[in-house]
Coordinates of C-alpha atoms in Angstrom, one line a residue:
X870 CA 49.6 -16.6 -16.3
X871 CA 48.8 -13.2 -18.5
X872 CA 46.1 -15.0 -19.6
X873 CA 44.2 -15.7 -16.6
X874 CA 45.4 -12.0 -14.8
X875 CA 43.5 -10.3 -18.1
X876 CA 40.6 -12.6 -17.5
X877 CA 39.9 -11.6 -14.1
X878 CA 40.6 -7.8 -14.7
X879 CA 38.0 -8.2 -17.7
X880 CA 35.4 -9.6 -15.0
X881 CA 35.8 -7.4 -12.5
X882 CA 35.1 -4.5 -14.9
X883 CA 32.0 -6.5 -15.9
X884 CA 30.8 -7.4 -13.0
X885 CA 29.0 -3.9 -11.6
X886 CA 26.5 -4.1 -14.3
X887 CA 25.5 -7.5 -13.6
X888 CA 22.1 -7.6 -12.4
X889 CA 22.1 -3.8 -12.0
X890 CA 18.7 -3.3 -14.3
X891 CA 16.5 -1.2 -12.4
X892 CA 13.2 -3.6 -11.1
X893 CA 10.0 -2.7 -11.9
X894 CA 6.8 -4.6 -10.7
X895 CA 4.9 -7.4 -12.3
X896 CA 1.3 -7.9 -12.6
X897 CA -0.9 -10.3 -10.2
X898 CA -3.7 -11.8 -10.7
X899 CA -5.1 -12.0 -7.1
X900 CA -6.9 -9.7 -5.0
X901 CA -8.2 -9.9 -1.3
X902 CA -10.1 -8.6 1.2
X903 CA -8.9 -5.3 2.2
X904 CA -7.8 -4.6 5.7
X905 CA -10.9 -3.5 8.4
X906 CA -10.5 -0.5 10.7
X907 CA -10.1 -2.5 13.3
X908 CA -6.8 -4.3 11.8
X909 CA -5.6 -1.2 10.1
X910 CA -4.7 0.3 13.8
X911 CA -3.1 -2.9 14.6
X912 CA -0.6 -3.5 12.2
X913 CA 0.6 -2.2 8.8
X914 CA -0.3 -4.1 5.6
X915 CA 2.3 -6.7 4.8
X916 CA 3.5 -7.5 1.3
X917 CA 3.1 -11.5 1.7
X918 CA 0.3 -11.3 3.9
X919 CA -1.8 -9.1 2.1
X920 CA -2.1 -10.0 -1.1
X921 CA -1.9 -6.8 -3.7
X922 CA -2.7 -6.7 -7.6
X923 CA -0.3 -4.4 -9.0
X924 CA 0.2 -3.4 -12.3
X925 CA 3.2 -1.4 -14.0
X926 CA 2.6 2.0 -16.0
X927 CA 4.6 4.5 -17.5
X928 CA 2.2 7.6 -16.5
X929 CA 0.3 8.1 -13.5
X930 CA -3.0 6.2 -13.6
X931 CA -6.4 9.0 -13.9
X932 CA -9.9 8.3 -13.7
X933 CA -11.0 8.1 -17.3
X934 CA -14.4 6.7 -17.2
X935 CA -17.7 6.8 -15.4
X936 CA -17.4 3.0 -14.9
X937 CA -14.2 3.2 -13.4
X938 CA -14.5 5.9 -11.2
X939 CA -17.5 7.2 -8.7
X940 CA -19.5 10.4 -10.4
X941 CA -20.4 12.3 -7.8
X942 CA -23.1 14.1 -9.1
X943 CA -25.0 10.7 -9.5
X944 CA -24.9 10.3 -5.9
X945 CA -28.3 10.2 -4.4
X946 CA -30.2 13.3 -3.2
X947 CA -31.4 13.8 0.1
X948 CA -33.4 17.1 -0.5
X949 CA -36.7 16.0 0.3
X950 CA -35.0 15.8 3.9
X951 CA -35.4 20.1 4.5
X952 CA -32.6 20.6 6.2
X953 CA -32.0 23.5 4.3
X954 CA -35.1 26.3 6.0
X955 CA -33.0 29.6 4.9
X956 CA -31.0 30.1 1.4
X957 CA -32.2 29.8 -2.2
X958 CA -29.4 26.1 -2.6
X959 CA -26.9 24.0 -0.7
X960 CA -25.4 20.7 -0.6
X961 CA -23.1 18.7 1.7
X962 CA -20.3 16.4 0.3
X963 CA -17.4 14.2 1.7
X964 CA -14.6 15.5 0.8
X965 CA -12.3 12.0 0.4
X966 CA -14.9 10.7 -1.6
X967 CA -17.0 13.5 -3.1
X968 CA -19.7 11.8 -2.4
X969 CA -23.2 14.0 -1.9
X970 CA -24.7 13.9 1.8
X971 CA -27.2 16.4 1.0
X972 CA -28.5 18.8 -1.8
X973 CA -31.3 21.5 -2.8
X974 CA -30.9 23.2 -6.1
X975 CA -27.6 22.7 -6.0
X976 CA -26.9 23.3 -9.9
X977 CA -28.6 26.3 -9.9
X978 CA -26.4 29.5 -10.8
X979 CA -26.2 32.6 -8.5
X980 CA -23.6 35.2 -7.8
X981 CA -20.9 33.7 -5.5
X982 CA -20.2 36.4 -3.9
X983 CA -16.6 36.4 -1.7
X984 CA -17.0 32.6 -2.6
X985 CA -15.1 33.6 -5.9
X986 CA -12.0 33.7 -3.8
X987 CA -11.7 29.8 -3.0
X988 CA -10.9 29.5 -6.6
X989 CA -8.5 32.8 -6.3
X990 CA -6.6 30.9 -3.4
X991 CA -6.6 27.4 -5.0
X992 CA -4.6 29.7 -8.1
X993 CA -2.4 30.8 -5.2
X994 CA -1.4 27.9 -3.6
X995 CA -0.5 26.3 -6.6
X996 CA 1.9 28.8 -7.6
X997 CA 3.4 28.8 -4.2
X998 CA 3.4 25.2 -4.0
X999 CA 5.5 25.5 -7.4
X1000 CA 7.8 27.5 -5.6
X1001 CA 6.6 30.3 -8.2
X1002 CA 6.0 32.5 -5.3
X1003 CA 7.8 32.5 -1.8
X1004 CA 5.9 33.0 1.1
X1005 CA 9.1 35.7 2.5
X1006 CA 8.3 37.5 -0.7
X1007 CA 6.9 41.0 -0.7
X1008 CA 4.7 42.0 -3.5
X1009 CA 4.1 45.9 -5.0
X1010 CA 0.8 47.2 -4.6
X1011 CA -0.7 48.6 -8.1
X1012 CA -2.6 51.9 -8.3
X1013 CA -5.4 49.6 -10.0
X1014 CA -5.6 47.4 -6.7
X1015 CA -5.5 49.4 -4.1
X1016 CA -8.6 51.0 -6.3
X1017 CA -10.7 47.8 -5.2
X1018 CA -13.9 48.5 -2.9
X1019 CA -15.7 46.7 -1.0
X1020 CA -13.7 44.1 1.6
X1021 CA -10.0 45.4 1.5
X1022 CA -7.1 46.4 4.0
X1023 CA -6.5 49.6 2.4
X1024 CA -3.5 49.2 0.3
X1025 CA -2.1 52.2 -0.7
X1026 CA -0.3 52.1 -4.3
X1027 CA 3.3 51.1 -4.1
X1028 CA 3.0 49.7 -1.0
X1029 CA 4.9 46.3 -0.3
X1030 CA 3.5 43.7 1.5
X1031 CA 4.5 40.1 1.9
X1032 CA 2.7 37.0 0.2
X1033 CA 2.1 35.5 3.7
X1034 CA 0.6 38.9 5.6
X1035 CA -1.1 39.4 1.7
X1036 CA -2.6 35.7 1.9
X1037 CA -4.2 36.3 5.8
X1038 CA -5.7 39.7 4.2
X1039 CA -7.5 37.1 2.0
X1040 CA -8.1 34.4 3.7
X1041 CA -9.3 35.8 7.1
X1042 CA -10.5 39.3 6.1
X1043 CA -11.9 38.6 2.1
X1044 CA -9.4 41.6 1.6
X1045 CA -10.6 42.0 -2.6
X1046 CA -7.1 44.7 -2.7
X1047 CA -5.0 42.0 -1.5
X1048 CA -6.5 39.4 -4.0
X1049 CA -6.0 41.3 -7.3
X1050 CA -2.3 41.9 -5.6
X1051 CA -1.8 38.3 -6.4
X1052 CA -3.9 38.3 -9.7
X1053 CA -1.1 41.0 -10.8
X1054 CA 2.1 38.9 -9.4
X1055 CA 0.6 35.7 -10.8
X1056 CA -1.3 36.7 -14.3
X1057 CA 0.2 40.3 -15.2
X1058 CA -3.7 41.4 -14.8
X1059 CA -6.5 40.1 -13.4
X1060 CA -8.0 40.0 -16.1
X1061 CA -5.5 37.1 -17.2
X1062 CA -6.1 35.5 -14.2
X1063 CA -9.6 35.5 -14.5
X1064 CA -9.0 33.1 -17.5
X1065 CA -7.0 30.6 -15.5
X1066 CA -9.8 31.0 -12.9
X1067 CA -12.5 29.8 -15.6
X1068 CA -9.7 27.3 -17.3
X1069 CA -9.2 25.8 -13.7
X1070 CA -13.2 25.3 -13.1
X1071 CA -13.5 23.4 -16.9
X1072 CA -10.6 21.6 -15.6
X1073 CA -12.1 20.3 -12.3
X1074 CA -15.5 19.6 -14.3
X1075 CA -17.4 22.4 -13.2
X1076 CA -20.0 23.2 -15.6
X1077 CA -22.1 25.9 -13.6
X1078 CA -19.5 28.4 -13.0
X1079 CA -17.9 31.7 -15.3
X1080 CA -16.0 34.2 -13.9
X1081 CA -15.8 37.7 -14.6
X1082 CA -13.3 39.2 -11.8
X1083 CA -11.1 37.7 -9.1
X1084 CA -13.1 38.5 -5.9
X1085 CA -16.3 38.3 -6.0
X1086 CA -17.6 41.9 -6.8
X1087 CA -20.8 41.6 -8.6
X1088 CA -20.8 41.4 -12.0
X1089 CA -22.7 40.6 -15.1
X1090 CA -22.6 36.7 -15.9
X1091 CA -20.3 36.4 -12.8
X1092 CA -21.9 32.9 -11.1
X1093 CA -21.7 29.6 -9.7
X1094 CA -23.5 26.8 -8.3
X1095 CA -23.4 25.6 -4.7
X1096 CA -22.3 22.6 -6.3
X1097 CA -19.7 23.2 -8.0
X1098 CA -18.5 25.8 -5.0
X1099 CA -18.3 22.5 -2.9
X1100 CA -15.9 21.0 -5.7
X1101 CA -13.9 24.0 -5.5
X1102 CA -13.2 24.1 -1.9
X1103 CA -13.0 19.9 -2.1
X1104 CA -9.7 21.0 -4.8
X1105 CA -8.7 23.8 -2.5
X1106 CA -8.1 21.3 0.9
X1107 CA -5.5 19.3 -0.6
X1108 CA -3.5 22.3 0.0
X1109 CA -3.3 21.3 3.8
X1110 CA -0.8 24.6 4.3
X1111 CA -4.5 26.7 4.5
X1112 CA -6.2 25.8 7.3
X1113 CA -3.1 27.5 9.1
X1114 CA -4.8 30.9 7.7
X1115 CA -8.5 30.0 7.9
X1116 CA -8.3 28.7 11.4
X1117 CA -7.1 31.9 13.0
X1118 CA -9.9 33.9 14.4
X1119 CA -8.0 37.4 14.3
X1120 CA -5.0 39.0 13.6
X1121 CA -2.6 42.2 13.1
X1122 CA -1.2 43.5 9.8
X1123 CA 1.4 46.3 9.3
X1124 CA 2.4 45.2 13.3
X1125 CA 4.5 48.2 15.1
X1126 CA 3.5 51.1 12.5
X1127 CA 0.9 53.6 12.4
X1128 CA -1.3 51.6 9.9
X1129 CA -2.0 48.8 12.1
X1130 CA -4.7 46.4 10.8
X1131 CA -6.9 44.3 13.0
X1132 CA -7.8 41.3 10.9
X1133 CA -11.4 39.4 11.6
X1134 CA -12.1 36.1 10.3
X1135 CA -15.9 36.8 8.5
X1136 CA -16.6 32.9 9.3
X1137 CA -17.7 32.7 12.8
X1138 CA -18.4 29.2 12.5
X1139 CA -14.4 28.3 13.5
X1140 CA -15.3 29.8 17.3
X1141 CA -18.8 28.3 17.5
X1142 CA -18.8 25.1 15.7
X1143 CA -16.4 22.0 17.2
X1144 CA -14.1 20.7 14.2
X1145 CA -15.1 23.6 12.2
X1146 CA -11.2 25.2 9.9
X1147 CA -12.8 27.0 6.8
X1148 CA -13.3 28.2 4.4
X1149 CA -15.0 31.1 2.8
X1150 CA -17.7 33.4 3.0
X1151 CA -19.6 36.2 0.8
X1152 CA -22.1 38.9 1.1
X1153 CA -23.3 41.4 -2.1
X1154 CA -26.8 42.5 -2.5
X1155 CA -27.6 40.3 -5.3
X1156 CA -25.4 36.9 -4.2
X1157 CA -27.2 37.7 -0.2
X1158 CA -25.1 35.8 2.6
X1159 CA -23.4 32.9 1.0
X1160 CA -20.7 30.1 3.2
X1161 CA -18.4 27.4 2.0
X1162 CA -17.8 25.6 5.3
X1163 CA -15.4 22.5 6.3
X1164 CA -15.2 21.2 9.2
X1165 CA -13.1 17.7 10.6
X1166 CA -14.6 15.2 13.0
X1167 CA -13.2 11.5 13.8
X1168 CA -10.8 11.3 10.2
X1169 CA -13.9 12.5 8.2
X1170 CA -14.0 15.9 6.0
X1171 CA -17.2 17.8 5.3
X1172 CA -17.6 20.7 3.2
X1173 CA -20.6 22.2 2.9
X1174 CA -22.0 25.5 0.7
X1175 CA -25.1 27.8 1.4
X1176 CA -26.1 30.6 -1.1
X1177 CA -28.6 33.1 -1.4
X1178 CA -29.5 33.4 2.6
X1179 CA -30.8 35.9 3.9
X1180 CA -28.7 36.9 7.0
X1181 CA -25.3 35.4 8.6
X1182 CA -27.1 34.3 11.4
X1183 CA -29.6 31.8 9.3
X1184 CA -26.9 31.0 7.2
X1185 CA -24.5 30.2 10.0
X1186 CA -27.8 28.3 11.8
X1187 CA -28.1 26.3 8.6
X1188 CA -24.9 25.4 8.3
X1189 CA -24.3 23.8 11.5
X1190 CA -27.8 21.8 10.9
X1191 CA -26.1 20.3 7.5
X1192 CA -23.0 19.7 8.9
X1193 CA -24.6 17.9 12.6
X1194 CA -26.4 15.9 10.0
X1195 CA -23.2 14.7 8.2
X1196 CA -21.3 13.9 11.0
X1197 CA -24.7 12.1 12.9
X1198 CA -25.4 10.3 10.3
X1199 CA -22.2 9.1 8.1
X1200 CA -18.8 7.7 9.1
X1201 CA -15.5 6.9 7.5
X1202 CA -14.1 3.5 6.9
X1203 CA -10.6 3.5 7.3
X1204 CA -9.3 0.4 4.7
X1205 CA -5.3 1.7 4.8
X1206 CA -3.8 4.3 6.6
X1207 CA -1.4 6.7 5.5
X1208 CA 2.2 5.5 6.0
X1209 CA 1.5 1.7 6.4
X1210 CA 3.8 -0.6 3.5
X1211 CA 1.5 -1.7 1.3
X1212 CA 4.3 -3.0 -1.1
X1213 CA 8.4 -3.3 -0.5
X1214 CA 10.5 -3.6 -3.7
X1215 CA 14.4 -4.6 -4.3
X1216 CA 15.8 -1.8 -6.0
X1217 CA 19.1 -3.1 -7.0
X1218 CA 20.5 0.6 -8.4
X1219 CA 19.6 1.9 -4.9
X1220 CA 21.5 3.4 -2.0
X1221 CA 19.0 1.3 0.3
X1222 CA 18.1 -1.1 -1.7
X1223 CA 14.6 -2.2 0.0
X1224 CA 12.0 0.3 -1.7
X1225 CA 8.9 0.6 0.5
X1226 CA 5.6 1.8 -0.9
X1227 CA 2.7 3.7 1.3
X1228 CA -0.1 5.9 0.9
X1229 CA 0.0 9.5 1.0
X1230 CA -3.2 9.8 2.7
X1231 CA -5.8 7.0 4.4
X1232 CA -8.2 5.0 1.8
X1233 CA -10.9 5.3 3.5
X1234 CA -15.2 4.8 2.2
X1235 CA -18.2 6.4 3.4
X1236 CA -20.4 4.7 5.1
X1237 CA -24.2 5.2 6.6
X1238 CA -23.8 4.5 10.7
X1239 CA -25.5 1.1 11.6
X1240 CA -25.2 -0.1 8.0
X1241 CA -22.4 -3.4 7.7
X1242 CA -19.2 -2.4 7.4
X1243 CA -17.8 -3.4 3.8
X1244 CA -15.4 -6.2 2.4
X1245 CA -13.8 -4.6 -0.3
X1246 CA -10.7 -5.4 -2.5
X1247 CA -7.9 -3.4 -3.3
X1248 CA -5.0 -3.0 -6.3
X1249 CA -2.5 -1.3 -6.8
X1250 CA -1.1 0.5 -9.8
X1251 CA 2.7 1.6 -9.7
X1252 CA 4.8 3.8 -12.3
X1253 CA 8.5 2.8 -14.1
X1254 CA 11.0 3.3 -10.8
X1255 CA 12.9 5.8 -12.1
X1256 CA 15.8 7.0 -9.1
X1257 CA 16.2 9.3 -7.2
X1258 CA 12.7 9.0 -5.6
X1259 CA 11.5 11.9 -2.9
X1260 CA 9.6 10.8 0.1
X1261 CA 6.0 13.4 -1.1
X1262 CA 6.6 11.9 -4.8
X1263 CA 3.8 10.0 -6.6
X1264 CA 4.8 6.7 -7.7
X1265 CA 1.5 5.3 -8.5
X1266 CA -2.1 4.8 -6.9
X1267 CA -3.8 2.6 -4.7
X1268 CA -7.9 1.9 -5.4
X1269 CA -10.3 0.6 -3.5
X1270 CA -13.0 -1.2 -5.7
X1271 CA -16.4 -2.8 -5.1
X1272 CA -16.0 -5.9 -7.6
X1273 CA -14.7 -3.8 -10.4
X1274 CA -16.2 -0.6 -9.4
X1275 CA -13.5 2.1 -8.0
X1276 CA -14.9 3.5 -4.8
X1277 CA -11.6 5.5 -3.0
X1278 CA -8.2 5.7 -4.2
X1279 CA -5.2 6.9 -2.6
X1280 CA -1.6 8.5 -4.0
X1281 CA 1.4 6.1 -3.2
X1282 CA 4.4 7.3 -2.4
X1283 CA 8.3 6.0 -0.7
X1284 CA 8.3 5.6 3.1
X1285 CA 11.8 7.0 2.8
X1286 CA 14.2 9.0 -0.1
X1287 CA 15.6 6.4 -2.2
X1288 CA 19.3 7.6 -3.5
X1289 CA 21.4 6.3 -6.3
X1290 CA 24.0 3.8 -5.1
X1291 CA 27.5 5.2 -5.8
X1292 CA 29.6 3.2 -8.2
X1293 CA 31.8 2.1 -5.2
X1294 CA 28.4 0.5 -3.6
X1295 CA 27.8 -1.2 -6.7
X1296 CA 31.4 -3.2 -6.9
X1297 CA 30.7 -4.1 -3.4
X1298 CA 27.5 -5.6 -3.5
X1299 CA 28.5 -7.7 -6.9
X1300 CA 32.0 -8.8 -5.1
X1301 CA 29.4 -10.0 -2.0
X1302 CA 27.2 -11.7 -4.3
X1303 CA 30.5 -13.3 -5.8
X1304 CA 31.5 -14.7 -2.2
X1305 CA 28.1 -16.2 -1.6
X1306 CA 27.4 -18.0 -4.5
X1307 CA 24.5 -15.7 -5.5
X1308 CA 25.8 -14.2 -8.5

C-alpha cells in the first residue's frame, strides 16, 4: 500500500511538465492564392481554409537582397509625363510599397531647406516612442537655442517648455529654436545629433543626403535629394502619433500668459487639398520653396516631394497635380487586413492557450486602375514563441510574393496578450488531460 501511495505522489509531481514544451511552428510546403479585396471584407483568413507557408526563425526576418525584396528605385520613371511645370526635382511614391509613381531629377542634391526637420522628428519620435522622452516632460531652453534665427517661437534662455507644446512649435510652425531644444535633450548638442541624423539616412539607404545642422538653415554641403526626402517622410509615417500635430491648422502656445503664441501650419495644403495630413515644408534663398506632402485617399498613402520652386503658390499648384495623378491613376489592393487570423497556435505554457496571429497593418499591392487585379501567394515567417507576448509585439512577418518575388510584407503580431499560465493552471489542465484519456 506505501508502495503504490509513493507512486502516485511521484506522478502527480511529474505530471505538470508533461507536454508543457513551449510549441513553435513547422514548415509547409504549400502556398495558395491569397485572399481578393472583395473576400478580405467578408471574412477573416482561416487557418485550414487558407492555406499558409510558415517557417520558424529565431530573429525577425529583413529584406536582405534585391531578389527578395522590391528596390524601389528600380521602379519605372514616369518623367517624360511633365507633371512637374515649377521646381528644379520631384517624385511621388506609395508609401506601403515604396513604389515610384512619378519622378524628375529626383537624385539630384539641393538644399533641403525646413525639409531637414522630417529627419529631426523621425529622431524624436523614436526617442519618445522608447519612452526616452515623455510627452508631460518640460525641457530647458539653452542660451545656444534660443540663439537660432530664422523660423522660431522665441524661446528665451532657461525657459521651460513641454515636449508636446515643443513638438507643435516644430511640426506646425518649423520653429528651428524648438528643434535644437530637442537636439540638446536627445544628443547633448546638436552637433551630436546631427551625426545620428546622417547615421539614420545611411541606415534607411539614402545615399544623396549629409547633414550639417538640425533645421534646415543653409549651410555648406548641407543637401538632399527629393528622393531620398520621400524615403524620409515614408520612415517618419509609421510613427502614426504625428499626423495628430501636422493636421492641425493653428494653434496657441504659452496659453493664459503674456507671451502668447499663435501657431500657423506653413503647409496650406491640409485646408485646401481633401486627404491631405503632412508633412513638411521649407523656404531659404538657395533651397527656394521646397514641400514633403502626404495625403490619404481610399486605404492608399502618397507622399510626395518638390524642391527648388519658385513660390508656395506653384509649389502648392504642383503638388496637388502629382498627387490628383496618384490617386486618378493607381489603387491599392487589399490582400489581408489588419487584425484578421492569419494563423492560431496551441500554446500549452499559456494563460489562454489558443495563440492567434494577425497583421499589424493591411498587405496590400499597388495597382494601375483598369489593369487585372492580381493572384498572388502569400507565406508567413514566425519567430521562437517566447511568453509573455504583448498585443503591438512583432512575432514575425507576413509576405506577399509574385512566384518568388516579395512584393508587400506586413508585421505580425497577437490578436490578444498572451500570459504565462500559473503553476495551479498547469496541474489542472494535466489532471483534465488525465480524466479524458488525452494524456
Amino acid at each position: 500500500m506505501k508502495k503504490i501511495c509513493l507512486f502516485i505522489i511521484c506522478l502527480f509531481m511529474f505530471i505538470p511538465f508533461v507536454g508543457a514544451i513551449t510549441t513553435t511552428t513547422t514548415k509547409s510546403t504549400t502556398t495558395s492564392s491569397v485572399i481578393t479585396n472583395k473576400e478580405a471584407n467578408d471574412e477573416e483568413i482561416k487557418e485550414n481554409k487558407e492555406c499558409i507557408e510558415e517557417t520558424c526563425k529565431n530573429d525577425s526576418l529583413e529584406c536582405s537582397n534585391e531578389e527578395n525584396c522590391e528596390n524601389p528605385s528600380k521602379s519605372s520613371d514616369n518623367s517624360d509625363e511633365e507633371l512637374l511645370t515649377d521646381g528644379k526635382s520631384a517624385i511621388l511614391i506609395e508609401a506601403s510599397t515604396g513604389k515610384i509613381l512619378y519622378q524628375k531629377n529626383a537624385h539630384d542634391r539641393y538644399a533641403p531647406a525646413s525639409m531637414t526637420k522630417i529627419m529631426s522628428m523621425i529622431l524624436i519620435m523614436e526617442e519618445i516612442e522608447k519612452g526616452k522622452l515623455k510627452w508631460n516632460e518640460s525641457l530647458v531652453v539653452s542660451e545656444y537655442a534660443a540663439s537660432m534665427g530664422g523660423s522660431q517661437i522665441f524661446l528665451q534662455p532657461n525657459e521651460k517648455m513641454t515636449v508636446k507644446d515643443l513638438f507643435k512649435a516644430v511640426s506646425i510652425g518649423s520653429a528651428n529654436d524648438a528643434t535644437v531644444v530637442f537636439a540638446e535633450r536627445i544628443a547633448g548638442t546638436e552637433a551630436n545629433f546631427v551625426k545620428k541624423m546622417n547615421a539614420k539616412a545611411k541606415e534607411l539607404g539614402l545615399k544623396d543626403t549629409n547633414f550639417k545642422n538640425a533645421v534646415g538653415l543653409d549651410e555648406a554641403n548641407h543637401y538632399s535629394s527629393a528622393y531620398d526626402m520621400a524615403y524620409m517622410a515614408k520612415e517618419l509615417v509609421k510613427h502614426e502619433k504625428i499626423f495628430e500635430f501636422t493636421t492641425i491648422y493653428e494653434d496657441y502656445l504659452r496659453q493664459n500668459t503674456d507671451n502668447k503664441f499663435w501657431l500657423v501650419n506653413t503647409n496650406k495644403l491640409i485646408k485646401t487639398y481633401d486627404g491631405a495630413d503632412g508633412l513638411k515644408t521649407g523656404y531659404t534663398s538657395e533651397a527656394g520653396y521646397c514641400l514633403t506632402a502626404t495625403a490619404k485617399k481610399n486605404r492608399m498613402r502618397l507622399i510626395s516631394t518638390i524642391m527648388g520652386a519658385s513660390d508656395s503658390k506653384k509649389r502648392n499648384s504642383n503638388m496637388a497635380t502629382l498627387l490628383d495623378y496618384g490617386f486618378n491613376s493607381y489603387e491599392m489592393q487589399v490582400e489581408v487586413k489588419k487584425g484578421a487570423v492569419v494563423s492560431k497556435k496551441h500554446i500549452s505554457k499559456a494563460k489562454n492557450e489558443l495563440l492567434e496571429v494577425v497583421p499589424k497593418e493591411d498587405l496590400s499591392i499597388l495597382i494601375k486602375k483598369g489593369e487585372e487585379k492580381s493572384s498572388l501567394n502569400y507565406e508567413m515567417e514566425l519567430n521562437k514563441i517566447k511568453l509573455p507576448i504583448k498585443k503591438g509585439e512583432k512575432i514575425g512577418i507576413l509576405k506577399l510574393k509574385d512566384g518568388k518575388k516579395v512584393i508587400s510584407t506586413a508585421q505580425l503580431t497577437v490578436k490578444e496578450d498572451m500570459e504565462k499560465a500559473s503553476i495551479l493552471e498547469l496541474y489542472k489542465r494535466s489532471i483534465k488531460s488525465i480524466l479524458s484519456g488525452n494524456m
